Amino acid sequence: DAGVIQSPRHEVTEMGQEVTLRCKPISGHNSLFWYRQTMMRGLELLIYFNNNVPIDDSGMPEDRFSAKMPNASFSTLKIQPSEPRDSAVYFCASSRQWEGYTFGSGTRLTVV
Amino acid sequence: GNSVTQMEGPVTLSEEAFLTINCTYTATGYPSLFWYVQYPGEGLQLLLKATKADDKGSNKGFEATYRKETTSFHLEKGSVQVSDSAVYFCALSDQSGNQFYFGTGTSLTVIP
């Protein structure tokens, strides 16, 4: 199994631009999670899906953030417009019920 | 509600020293407990887990025992190596088995 695949690994964009992060979960996993990690705030859960349905998006910081999961094998996290304070490492993780998460390698986003 | 509290870092140890990282939890019902490790520049990786009281999870020389009476899941290793330098996260899964709650992470540096 290739694990959880995230793309791109690094993204540098200018303030105001739209950014789309992508995630392919492990086949057979029914839950998918988006996290953001910064030195200041640590690991924050942004949103999670169960069977492709968003269950809890209370961690999404603002309306500029949106996430979709159109099918069991793909999810996106979009930031529009992006701001410098959005700079962070964004992780996607997937899991099967009662099993531990498997994390992707992350996308390092820098907004200048 | 569900939450995890782990000891503040950073922790610095000499090679071959004994390691303990404390973790306590608050949960409704009977959660499963996990330790994750994050090496520099990488995503979080599952290190070990325990699914019921008195279970001991172990991997790569690390151990942790699920103590329901003290609501704890402390991580231990008898002799640390430089390659163990990383950030360690304690986590629990809720009763649904779908959502996880992470501690703030403890940074460990092992010096030769």
GROMACS .gro file of C-alpha atoms in nm:
model
  224
    1ASP     CA    1   0.000   0.000   0.000
    2ALA     CA    2   0.133   0.343  -0.095
    3GLY     CA    3  -0.002   0.505   0.218
    4VAL     CA    4  -0.177   0.840   0.232
    5ILE     CA    5  -0.061   1.052  -0.061
    6GLN     CA    6  -0.060   1.429  -0.042
    7SER     CA    7   0.025   1.679  -0.310
    8PRO     CA    8   0.201   1.905  -0.355
    9ARG     CA    9   0.478   1.852  -0.096
   10HIS     CA   10   0.564   2.220  -0.100
   11GLU     CA   11   0.361   2.518  -0.212
   12VAL     CA   12   0.470   2.881  -0.223
   13THR     CA   13   0.206   3.131  -0.322
   14GLU     CA   14   0.136   3.498  -0.302
   15MET     CA   15  -0.116   3.647  -0.065
   16GLY     CA   16  -0.462   3.654  -0.219
   17GLN     CA   17  -0.411   3.354  -0.442
   18GLU     CA   18  -0.619   3.037  -0.426
   19VAL     CA   19  -0.444   2.728  -0.293
   20THR     CA   20  -0.566   2.371  -0.333
   21LEU     CA   21  -0.417   2.084  -0.138
   22ARG     CA   22  -0.490   1.727  -0.238
   23CYS     CA   23  -0.511   1.399  -0.055
   24LYS     CA   24  -0.558   1.037  -0.156
   25PRO     CA   25  -0.644   0.821   0.146
   26ILE     CA   26  -0.562   0.456   0.189
   27SER     CA   27  -0.806   0.231   0.009
   28GLY     CA   28  -1.061   0.086   0.250
   29HIS     CA   29  -1.024   0.361   0.509
   30ASN     CA   30  -1.359   0.522   0.583
   31SER     CA   31  -1.246   0.835   0.769
   32LEU     CA   32  -1.034   1.122   0.646
   33PHE     CA   33  -0.892   1.410   0.845
   34TRP     CA   34  -0.724   1.740   0.762
   35TYR     CA   35  -0.483   1.885   1.017
   36ARG     CA   36  -0.271   2.197   1.030
   37GLN     CA   37   0.056   2.212   1.221
   38THR     CA   38   0.244   2.524   1.327
   39MET     CA   39   0.501   2.594   1.593
   40MET     CA   40   0.267   2.833   1.770
   41ARG     CA   41  -0.052   2.628   1.774
   42GLY     CA   42   0.075   2.273   1.734
   43LEU     CA   43  -0.148   2.018   1.562
   44GLU     CA   44  -0.502   2.140   1.491
   45LEU     CA   45  -0.786   1.935   1.348
   46LEU     CA   46  -0.954   2.133   1.071
   47ILE     CA   47  -1.220   1.894   0.946
   48TYR     CA   48  -1.299   1.528   0.927
   49PHE     CA   49  -1.507   1.312   0.695
   50ASN     CA   50  -1.666   0.977   0.759
   51ASN     CA   51  -1.776   0.781   0.453
   52ASN     CA   52  -1.715   1.094   0.242
   53VAL     CA   53  -1.953   1.305   0.454
   54PRO     CA   54  -1.816   1.601   0.653
   55ILE     CA   55  -1.880   1.526   1.020
   56ASP     CA   56  -1.706   1.806   1.207
   57ASP     CA   57  -1.572   2.122   1.047
   58SER     CA   58  -1.558   2.329   1.364
   59GLY     CA   59  -1.182   2.355   1.332
   60MET     CA   60  -1.192   2.531   0.997
   61PRO     CA   61  -1.058   2.872   1.088
   62GLU     CA   62  -1.255   3.091   0.850
   63ASP     CA   63  -1.484   3.086   0.549
   64ARG     CA   64  -1.173   3.117   0.335
   65PHE     CA   65  -1.114   2.748   0.406
   66SER     CA   66  -1.323   2.477   0.243
   67ALA     CA   67  -1.284   2.102   0.206
   68LYS     CA   68  -1.448   1.845  -0.015
   69MET     CA   69  -1.445   1.471  -0.049
   70PRO     CA   70  -1.624   1.386  -0.374
   71ASN     CA   71  -1.543   1.015  -0.345
   72ALA     CA   72  -1.370   0.766  -0.118
   73SER     CA   73  -1.034   0.810  -0.285
   74PHE     CA   74  -0.988   1.186  -0.303
   75SER     CA   75  -1.018   1.497  -0.092
   76THR     CA   76  -0.920   1.861  -0.133
   77LEU     CA   77  -0.860   2.147   0.107
   78LYS     CA   78  -0.890   2.489  -0.052
   79ILE     CA   79  -0.790   2.827   0.080
   80GLN     CA   80  -0.927   3.128  -0.105
   81PRO     CA   81  -0.792   3.388  -0.070
   82SER     CA   82  -0.473   3.281   0.105
   83GLU     CA   83  -0.302   3.494   0.371
   84PRO     CA   84   0.048   3.482   0.523
   85ARG     CA   85  -0.092   3.352   0.853
   86ASP     CA   86  -0.210   3.040   0.667
   87SER     CA   87   0.153   2.934   0.629
   88ALA     CA   88   0.185   2.593   0.796
   89VAL     CA   89   0.223   2.224   0.726
   90TYR     CA   90  -0.108   2.067   0.632
   91PHE     CA   91  -0.151   1.697   0.697
   92CYS     CA   92  -0.411   1.459   0.568
   93ALA     CA   93  -0.476   1.135   0.757
   94SER     CA   94  -0.708   0.841   0.702
   95SER     CA   95  -0.823   0.557   0.922
   96ARG     CA   96  -1.053   0.264   0.958
   97GLN     CA   97  -1.275   0.255   1.266
   98TRP     CA   98  -1.081   0.175   1.584
   99GLU     CA   99  -0.750   0.169   1.405
  100GLY     CA  100  -0.488   0.437   1.433
  101TYR     CA  101  -0.455   0.717   1.183
  102THR     CA  102  -0.215   0.693   0.892
  103PHE     CA  103  -0.076   1.034   0.810
  104GLY     CA  104   0.048   1.163   0.479
  105SER     CA  105   0.384   1.336   0.450
  106GLY     CA  106   0.221   1.677   0.455
  107THR     CA  107   0.214   1.986   0.237
  108ARG     CA  108   0.431   2.274   0.351
  109LEU     CA  109   0.246   2.591   0.254
  110THR     CA  110   0.417   2.928   0.248
  111VAL     CA  111   0.211   3.236   0.168
  112VAL     CA  112   0.422   3.545   0.096
  113GLY     CA  113  -1.537   1.549   2.689
  114ASN     CA  114  -1.228   1.381   2.551
  115SER     CA  115  -0.881   1.523   2.596
  116VAL     CA  116  -0.518   1.424   2.633
  117THR     CA  117  -0.255   1.594   2.848
  118GLN     CA  118   0.110   1.514   2.805
  119MET     CA  119   0.420   1.645   2.972
  120GLU     CA  120   0.573   1.965   2.847
  121GLY     CA  121   0.900   1.950   2.664
  122PRO     CA  122   1.153   1.979   2.541
  123VAL     CA  123   1.323   1.676   2.692
  124THR     CA  124   1.697   1.628   2.647
  125LEU     CA  125   1.863   1.300   2.740
  126SER     CA  126   2.200   1.140   2.695
  127GLU     CA  127   2.223   0.828   2.484
  128GLU     CA  128   2.129   0.508   2.677
  129ALA     CA  129   1.931   0.703   2.938
  130PHE     CA  130   1.585   0.592   3.050
  131LEU     CA  131   1.291   0.776   2.897
  132THR     CA  132   0.947   0.847   3.040
  133ILE     CA  133   0.697   1.078   2.875
  134ASN     CA  134   0.383   1.119   3.081
  135CYS     CA  135   0.036   1.113   2.928
  136THR     CA  136  -0.300   1.130   3.103
  137TYR     CA  137  -0.641   1.136   2.945
  138THR     CA  138  -1.003   1.226   3.002
  139ALA     CA  139  -1.260   1.028   2.810
  140THR     CA  140  -1.614   0.904   2.814
  141GLY     CA  141  -1.649   0.531   2.778
  142TYR     CA  142  -1.357   0.312   2.684
  143PRO     CA  143  -1.116   0.479   2.445
  144SER     CA  144  -0.821   0.326   2.265
  145LEU     CA  145  -0.487   0.492   2.334
  146PHE     CA  146  -0.199   0.562   2.099
  147TRP     CA  147   0.150   0.704   2.079
  148TYR     CA  148   0.264   0.868   1.758
  149VAL     CA  149   0.614   0.982   1.664
  150GLN     CA  150   0.706   1.263   1.426
  151TYR     CA  151   1.062   1.279   1.293
  152PRO     CA  152   1.186   1.610   1.154
  153GLY     CA  153   1.024   1.700   0.823
  154GLU     CA  154   0.790   1.402   0.827
  155GLY     CA  155   0.430   1.321   0.913
  156LEU     CA  156   0.319   1.148   1.230
  157GLN     CA  157   0.368   0.771   1.245
  158LEU     CA  158   0.189   0.529   1.471
  159LEU     CA  159   0.436   0.401   1.730
  160LEU     CA  160   0.217   0.181   1.946
  161LYS     CA  161  -0.136   0.139   2.073
  162ALA     CA  162  -0.347  -0.025   2.342
  163THR     CA  163  -0.718  -0.088   2.311
  164LYS     CA  164  -0.826  -0.185   2.663
  165ALA     CA  165  -0.729  -0.148   3.026
  166ASP     CA  166  -0.403  -0.317   3.131
  167ASP     CA  167  -0.298  -0.373   2.770
  168LYS     CA  168   0.065  -0.295   2.697
  169GLY     CA  169   0.159  -0.159   2.359
  170SER     CA  170   0.517  -0.197   2.246
  171ASN     CA  171   0.731  -0.122   1.942
  172LYS     CA  172   1.098  -0.045   1.872
  173GLY     CA  173   1.183  -0.077   2.242
  174PHE     CA  174   0.911   0.166   2.348
  175GLU     CA  175   0.633   0.056   2.580
  176ALA     CA  176   0.317   0.204   2.728
  177THR     CA  177   0.054   0.046   2.954
  178TYR     CA  178  -0.312   0.147   2.951
  179ARG     CA  179  -0.389   0.229   3.316
  180LYS     CA  180  -0.760   0.292   3.365
  181GLU     CA  181  -0.731   0.353   3.740
  182THR     CA  182  -0.491   0.643   3.685
  183THR     CA  183  -0.617   0.735   3.336
  184SER     CA  184  -0.262   0.724   3.210
  185PHE     CA  185  -0.062   0.590   2.918
  186HIS     CA  186   0.300   0.684   2.988
  187LEU     CA  187   0.560   0.614   2.721
  188GLU     CA  188   0.885   0.447   2.833
  189LYS     CA  189   1.207   0.324   2.681
  190GLY     CA  190   1.490   0.170   2.874
  191SER     CA  191   1.780   0.300   2.665
  192VAL     CA  192   1.729   0.581   2.415
  193GLN     CA  193   1.936   0.634   2.103
  194VAL     CA  194   2.019   0.946   1.904
  195SER     CA  195   1.781   0.820   1.634
  196ASP     CA  196   1.491   0.845   1.882
  197SER     CA  197   1.510   1.224   1.866
  198ALA     CA  198   1.163   1.330   1.752
  199VAL     CA  199   0.833   1.472   1.874
  200TYR     CA  200   0.604   1.223   2.051
  201PHE     CA  201   0.226   1.262   2.059
  202CYS     CA  202  -0.016   1.082   2.286
  203ALA     CA  203  -0.367   1.032   2.146
  204LEU     CA  204  -0.698   0.866   2.218
  205SER     CA  205  -0.985   0.760   1.999
  206ASP     CA  206  -1.340   0.834   2.100
  207GLN     CA  207  -1.613   0.574   2.151
  208SER     CA  208  -1.705   0.577   1.786
  209GLY     CA  209  -1.349   0.482   1.699
  210ASN     CA  210  -1.359   0.745   1.427
  211GLN     CA  211  -1.221   1.060   1.586
  212PHE     CA  212  -0.891   1.105   1.762
  213TYR     CA  213  -0.770   1.356   2.017
  214PHE     CA  214  -0.401   1.444   2.028
  215GLY     CA  215  -0.183   1.586   2.301
  216THR     CA  216   0.038   1.885   2.229
  217GLY     CA  217   0.347   1.676   2.164
  218THR     CA  218   0.673   1.635   2.356
  219SER     CA  219   1.000   1.707   2.182
  220LEU     CA  220   1.282   1.464   2.266
  221THR     CA  221   1.647   1.526   2.185
  222VAL     CA  222   1.900   1.254   2.255
  223ILE     CA  223   2.264   1.362   2.264
  224PRO     CA  224   2.559   1.127   2.211
   0.00000   0.00000   0.00000
